[in-house]
Amino acid sequence: MASSINFVLLTTLLSLLAFQVIASDPSPLQDFCVADKDSNVNVNGFVCKNPEDVKADDFFLSANLDKARDTTINKVGSNVTLINVMRIPGLNTLGISLARIDYAPLGENPPHTHPRATEILTVLEGTLYVGFVTSNTDNKLFSKMLNKGDVFVFPEGLVHFQFNPCPDKPAVAIAALSSQNPGAITIANAVFGSKPPISDDVLAKAFQVEKMTIDWLQAQFWGDNHN
């Protein structure tokens, strides 16, 4: 009898753990759960607004995604316009967001990860060289040259990038992400631009370079290409 109970408890525990691994964003248990950003209650995501107070504008944003963005405001030559739950409250619990990405000639969206989302990217204009790298220990690069109308997928959590190889033509892409708040960790910014900075002893050992090289990198301005 005891062994049967232990088996049931173990099975239940494993099932719950598997659910937590599979579930990225919380699944909706009703038609919608519009984010109530004025609530003081802390939850994983946002508290639901009273359905009686929900309006069509909670699901709408005049985002002007048909308009080109300024790609000269940072050194990497790209501009990411993210439409997530912070901008459309109706996205809360729906597990999806959207981004327009503009690339200057020879501009890039530098190596980064989305800790909470898979990304599917479509090229609207121009050409992009894109890729992602698998986790340790293989660190295998999967890359592709994309043209207008092509689509590419970046698996959740993996380091990936996009680069416009054309010296005289801009590029534009639209990306969909499988989270209401996918997050972004730009590798160079996180490693060399953290506040406070990571010890140069640590980074010199990790990258197998002199500390003066690390000091120079940390002294650079690591701007953000998201808005």
C-alpha positions as a Markdown table, in Angstrom:
| # | Residue | x | y | z |
|---|---|---|---|---|
| 1 | Met | 0.0 | 0.0 | 0.0 |
| 2 | Ala | 2.8 | 2.4 | 1.0 |
| 3 | Ser | 4.7 | 1.7 | -2.2 |
| 4 | Ser | 1.5 | 2.4 | -4.3 |
| 5 | Ile | 1.1 | 5.7 | -2.6 |
| 6 | Asn | 4.7 | 6.6 | -3.1 |
| 7 | Phe | 4.4 | 5.7 | -6.8 |
| 8 | Val | 1.3 | 8.0 | -7.2 |
| 9 | Leu | 3.1 | 10.8 | -5.4 |
| 10 | Leu | 6.2 | 10.4 | -7.5 |
| 11 | Thr | 4.1 | 10.3 | -10.7 |
| 12 | Thr | 2.2 | 13.4 | -9.7 |
| 13 | Leu | 5.4 | 15.3 | -8.8 |
| 14 | Leu | 7.0 | 14.4 | -12.2 |
| 15 | Ser | 3.9 | 15.5 | -14.0 |
| 16 | Leu | 3.9 | 18.8 | -12.3 |
| 17 | Leu | 7.6 | 19.3 | -13.0 |
| 18 | Ala | 7.0 | 18.4 | -16.7 |
| 19 | Phe | 4.2 | 20.9 | -16.9 |
| 20 | Gln | 6.4 | 23.6 | -15.4 |
| 21 | Val | 9.2 | 22.8 | -18.0 |
| 22 | Ile | 6.7 | 22.9 | -20.9 |
| 23 | Ala | 4.8 | 26.0 | -19.8 |
| 24 | Ser | 6.6 | 29.2 | -20.7 |
| 25 | Asp | 3.8 | 31.8 | -20.3 |
| 26 | Pro | 0.8 | 31.0 | -18.1 |
| 27 | Ser | -2.1 | 29.6 | -20.2 |
| 28 | Pro | -5.3 | 31.6 | -20.3 |
| 29 | Leu | -8.2 | 30.0 | -18.3 |
| 30 | Gln | -10.7 | 32.5 | -19.8 |
| 31 | Asp | -11.2 | 34.4 | -23.1 |
| 32 | Phe | -8.8 | 37.1 | -22.1 |
| 33 | Cys | -7.0 | 38.5 | -19.1 |
| 34 | Val | -6.2 | 42.2 | -19.9 |
| 35 | Ala | -3.3 | 43.4 | -17.8 |
| 36 | Asp | -4.2 | 45.7 | -14.9 |
| 37 | Lys | -1.1 | 47.7 | -14.6 |
| 38 | Asp | -2.4 | 49.8 | -11.8 |
| 39 | Ser | -2.8 | 46.8 | -9.4 |
| 40 | Asn | -0.4 | 46.6 | -6.5 |
| 41 | Val | -0.7 | 42.8 | -6.4 |
| 42 | Asn | 2.5 | 41.0 | -7.5 |
| 43 | Val | 2.0 | 37.9 | -9.7 |
| 44 | Asn | 3.9 | 36.2 | -12.5 |
| 45 | Gly | 2.7 | 38.5 | -15.2 |
| 46 | Phe | -0.1 | 40.9 | -14.5 |
| 47 | Val | -3.4 | 40.8 | -12.6 |
| 48 | Cys | -6.5 | 40.7 | -14.8 |
| 49 | Lys | -8.5 | 43.8 | -15.2 |
| 50 | Asn | -12.2 | 43.5 | -14.4 |
| 51 | Pro | -13.8 | 42.2 | -17.6 |
| 52 | Glu | -16.5 | 44.9 | -17.3 |
| 53 | Asp | -13.8 | 47.5 | -17.6 |
| 54 | Val | -12.2 | 46.1 | -20.7 |
| 55 | Lys | -12.3 | 48.1 | -23.9 |
| 56 | Ala | -11.3 | 47.5 | -27.5 |
| 57 | Asp | -8.3 | 49.8 | -27.0 |
| 58 | Asp | -6.9 | 47.3 | -24.6 |
| 59 | Phe | -6.2 | 45.1 | -27.6 |
| 60 | Phe | -5.1 | 47.9 | -29.9 |
| 61 | Leu | -1.9 | 50.0 | -30.5 |
| 62 | Ser | -1.4 | 52.5 | -33.2 |
| 63 | Ala | 2.2 | 51.3 | -33.6 |
| 64 | Asn | 3.0 | 52.7 | -37.1 |
| 65 | Leu | 4.9 | 49.5 | -37.9 |
| 66 | Asp | 4.7 | 50.5 | -41.6 |
| 67 | Lys | 7.1 | 53.4 | -40.9 |
| 68 | Ala | 10.9 | 53.0 | -41.1 |
| 69 | Arg | 12.8 | 53.5 | -37.8 |
| 70 | Asp | 16.0 | 55.4 | -37.2 |
| 71 | Thr | 19.0 | 53.0 | -37.4 |
| 72 | Thr | 21.6 | 55.7 | -36.7 |
| 73 | Ile | 20.9 | 56.0 | -33.0 |
| 74 | Asn | 23.3 | 53.2 | -32.0 |
| 75 | Lys | 26.6 | 51.7 | -33.2 |
| 76 | Val | 25.2 | 48.4 | -34.3 |
| 77 | Gly | 22.9 | 49.9 | -37.0 |
| 78 | Ser | 19.6 | 48.4 | -36.1 |
| 79 | Asn | 16.4 | 49.4 | -34.4 |
| 80 | Val | 14.0 | 46.9 | -32.7 |
| 81 | Thr | 10.4 | 48.0 | -32.1 |
| 82 | Leu | 8.9 | 45.5 | -29.7 |
| 83 | Ile | 5.2 | 45.2 | -29.2 |
| 84 | Asn | 4.6 | 43.2 | -26.0 |
| 85 | Val | 2.3 | 43.2 | -23.0 |
| 86 | Met | 3.8 | 46.5 | -21.8 |
| 87 | Arg | 2.4 | 48.2 | -24.8 |
| 88 | Ile | -0.8 | 46.1 | -25.4 |
| 89 | Pro | -2.4 | 45.0 | -22.1 |
| 90 | Gly | -4.6 | 42.6 | -23.9 |
| 91 | Leu | -1.6 | 40.4 | -24.7 |
| 92 | Asn | -1.5 | 39.3 | -21.0 |
| 93 | Thr | -1.5 | 35.4 | -20.7 |
| 94 | Leu | -1.8 | 35.0 | -24.5 |
| 95 | Gly | 1.9 | 34.0 | -25.0 |
| 96 | Ile | 2.7 | 36.1 | -28.0 |
| 97 | Ser | 4.4 | 39.4 | -29.0 |
| 98 | Leu | 5.7 | 41.1 | -32.1 |
| 99 | Ala | 8.7 | 43.1 | -33.3 |
| 100 | Arg | 9.7 | 45.2 | -36.3 |
| 101 | Ile | 13.4 | 45.2 | -36.9 |
| 102 | Asp | 15.1 | 47.8 | -39.1 |
| 103 | Tyr | 18.7 | 47.3 | -40.3 |
| 104 | Ala | 21.0 | 49.9 | -41.7 |
| 105 | Pro | 23.3 | 48.9 | -44.6 |
| 106 | Leu | 25.8 | 46.6 | -42.8 |
| 107 | Gly | 23.8 | 46.9 | -39.6 |
| 108 | Glu | 23.0 | 44.0 | -37.3 |
| 109 | Asn | 20.9 | 42.8 | -34.5 |
| 110 | Pro | 23.9 | 41.5 | -32.4 |
| 111 | Pro | 24.1 | 38.1 | -30.8 |
| 112 | His | 21.4 | 37.9 | -28.1 |
| 113 | Thr | 18.9 | 35.5 | -26.5 |
| 114 | His | 15.3 | 35.6 | -25.6 |
| 115 | Pro | 15.1 | 33.7 | -22.3 |
| 116 | Arg | 11.3 | 33.1 | -22.5 |
| 117 | Ala | 10.5 | 32.8 | -26.2 |
| 118 | Thr | 11.0 | 31.1 | -29.5 |
| 119 | Glu | 11.2 | 33.6 | -32.4 |
| 120 | Ile | 10.1 | 33.3 | -36.0 |
| 121 | Leu | 11.4 | 36.0 | -38.3 |
| 122 | Thr | 10.2 | 37.1 | -41.8 |
| 123 | Val | 12.2 | 39.3 | -44.1 |
| 124 | Leu | 10.1 | 42.1 | -45.5 |
| 125 | Glu | 12.8 | 44.0 | -47.4 |
| 126 | Gly | 16.4 | 43.4 | -48.3 |
| 127 | Thr | 18.8 | 40.5 | -47.4 |
| 128 | Leu | 19.8 | 39.2 | -44.0 |
| 129 | Tyr | 22.5 | 36.7 | -42.8 |
| 130 | Val | 21.0 | 35.0 | -39.7 |
| 131 | Gly | 21.9 | 32.2 | -37.4 |
| 132 | Phe | 21.8 | 30.6 | -34.0 |
| 133 | Val | 24.3 | 28.6 | -31.9 |
| 134 | Thr | 23.3 | 25.5 | -30.0 |
| 135 | Ser | 24.1 | 25.0 | -26.3 |
| 136 | Asn | 27.3 | 23.5 | -24.8 |
| 137 | Thr | 29.2 | 21.4 | -25.6 |
| 138 | Asp | 28.5 | 21.3 | -29.4 |
| 139 | Asn | 28.0 | 25.1 | -29.9 |
| 140 | Lys | 27.0 | 24.3 | -33.5 |
| 141 | Leu | 26.2 | 27.3 | -35.7 |
| 142 | Phe | 23.0 | 27.0 | -37.9 |
| 143 | Ser | 23.0 | 29.9 | -40.4 |
| 144 | Lys | 21.3 | 31.0 | -43.5 |
| 145 | Met | 21.2 | 33.9 | -46.0 |
| 146 | Leu | 17.6 | 35.2 | -46.2 |
| 147 | Asn | 15.9 | 37.2 | -48.9 |
| 148 | Lys | 12.6 | 39.0 | -49.0 |
| 149 | Gly | 9.8 | 36.7 | -48.0 |
| 150 | Asp | 12.0 | 34.1 | -46.4 |
| 151 | Val | 11.3 | 32.8 | -42.8 |
| 152 | Phe | 13.7 | 31.5 | -40.1 |
| 153 | Val | 13.2 | 30.2 | -36.6 |
| 154 | Phe | 15.3 | 30.8 | -33.6 |
| 155 | Pro | 14.7 | 28.3 | -30.7 |
| 156 | Glu | 14.0 | 29.6 | -27.3 |
| 157 | Gly | 16.9 | 30.7 | -25.2 |
| 158 | Leu | 19.6 | 30.1 | -27.9 |
| 159 | Val | 22.1 | 32.8 | -28.9 |
| 160 | His | 21.1 | 34.2 | -32.3 |
| 161 | Phe | 21.7 | 37.2 | -34.6 |
| 162 | Gln | 20.8 | 38.9 | -37.8 |
| 163 | Phe | 23.2 | 40.9 | -40.1 |
| 164 | Asn | 22.5 | 43.0 | -43.2 |
| 165 | Pro | 25.4 | 42.2 | -45.6 |
| 166 | Cys | 24.4 | 44.8 | -48.1 |
| 167 | Pro | 26.6 | 48.0 | -48.0 |
| 168 | Asp | 24.1 | 50.2 | -49.8 |
| 169 | Lys | 20.6 | 48.8 | -49.0 |
| 170 | Pro | 18.6 | 48.7 | -45.7 |
| 171 | Ala | 16.6 | 45.7 | -44.6 |
| 172 | Val | 13.4 | 45.2 | -42.6 |
| 173 | Ala | 12.0 | 42.2 | -40.8 |
| 174 | Ile | 9.0 | 41.3 | -38.7 |
| 175 | Ala | 9.4 | 38.8 | -35.8 |
| 176 | Ala | 6.8 | 36.9 | -33.8 |
| 177 | Leu | 7.8 | 35.6 | -30.3 |
| 178 | Ser | 6.1 | 33.0 | -28.2 |
| 179 | Ser | 5.8 | 35.1 | -25.0 |
| 180 | Gln | 3.9 | 38.2 | -24.0 |
| 181 | Asn | 7.3 | 39.4 | -22.5 |
| 182 | Pro | 10.1 | 37.5 | -24.3 |
| 183 | Gly | 13.0 | 39.4 | -22.7 |
| 184 | Ala | 16.3 | 40.0 | -24.5 |
| 185 | Ile | 19.9 | 39.6 | -23.3 |
| 186 | Thr | 22.4 | 41.1 | -25.7 |
| 187 | Ile | 25.6 | 39.1 | -25.1 |
| 188 | Ala | 28.1 | 41.9 | -25.4 |
| 189 | Asn | 26.0 | 44.3 | -23.3 |
| 190 | Ala | 25.5 | 41.8 | -20.6 |
| 191 | Val | 29.2 | 40.7 | -20.4 |
| 192 | Phe | 31.0 | 44.0 | -21.0 |
| 193 | Gly | 28.4 | 46.5 | -20.0 |
| 194 | Ser | 27.0 | 45.1 | -16.8 |
| 195 | Lys | 26.5 | 47.5 | -13.8 |
| 196 | Pro | 28.5 | 47.1 | -11.7 |
| 197 | Pro | 31.1 | 45.6 | -14.1 |
| 198 | Ile | 32.2 | 42.0 | -14.0 |
| 199 | Ser | 35.7 | 41.7 | -12.7 |
| 200 | Asp | 38.3 | 42.0 | -15.5 |
| 201 | Asp | 40.1 | 39.0 | -13.8 |
| 202 | Val | 37.0 | 36.9 | -14.5 |
| 203 | Leu | 36.5 | 38.0 | -18.1 |
| 204 | Ala | 40.2 | 37.9 | -19.0 |
| 205 | Lys | 40.3 | 34.3 | -17.8 |
| 206 | Ala | 37.0 | 33.4 | -19.6 |
| 207 | Phe | 38.0 | 35.0 | -23.0 |
| 208 | Gln | 41.7 | 34.1 | -22.7 |
| 209 | Val | 42.9 | 37.7 | -23.3 |
| 210 | Glu | 44.9 | 40.3 | -21.4 |
| 211 | Lys | 43.1 | 42.3 | -18.8 |
| 212 | Met | 43.8 | 45.5 | -20.7 |
| 213 | Thr | 41.7 | 44.2 | -23.6 |
| 214 | Ile | 38.8 | 43.6 | -21.2 |
| 215 | Asp | 39.2 | 47.1 | -19.6 |
| 216 | Trp | 39.0 | 48.6 | -23.1 |
| 217 | Leu | 35.9 | 46.7 | -24.0 |
| 218 | Gln | 34.2 | 47.6 | -20.7 |
| 219 | Ala | 35.0 | 51.3 | -21.4 |
| 220 | Gln | 32.9 | 51.3 | -24.6 |
| 221 | Phe | 29.4 | 52.5 | -24.7 |
| 222 | Trp | 27.1 | 49.5 | -24.9 |
| 223 | Gly | 23.9 | 51.1 | -26.2 |
| 224 | Asp | 20.5 | 49.3 | -26.5 |
| 225 | Asn | 18.9 | 48.9 | -30.0 |
| 226 | His | 15.4 | 48.2 | -28.5 |
| 227 | Asn | 12.7 | 50.8 | -28.1 |
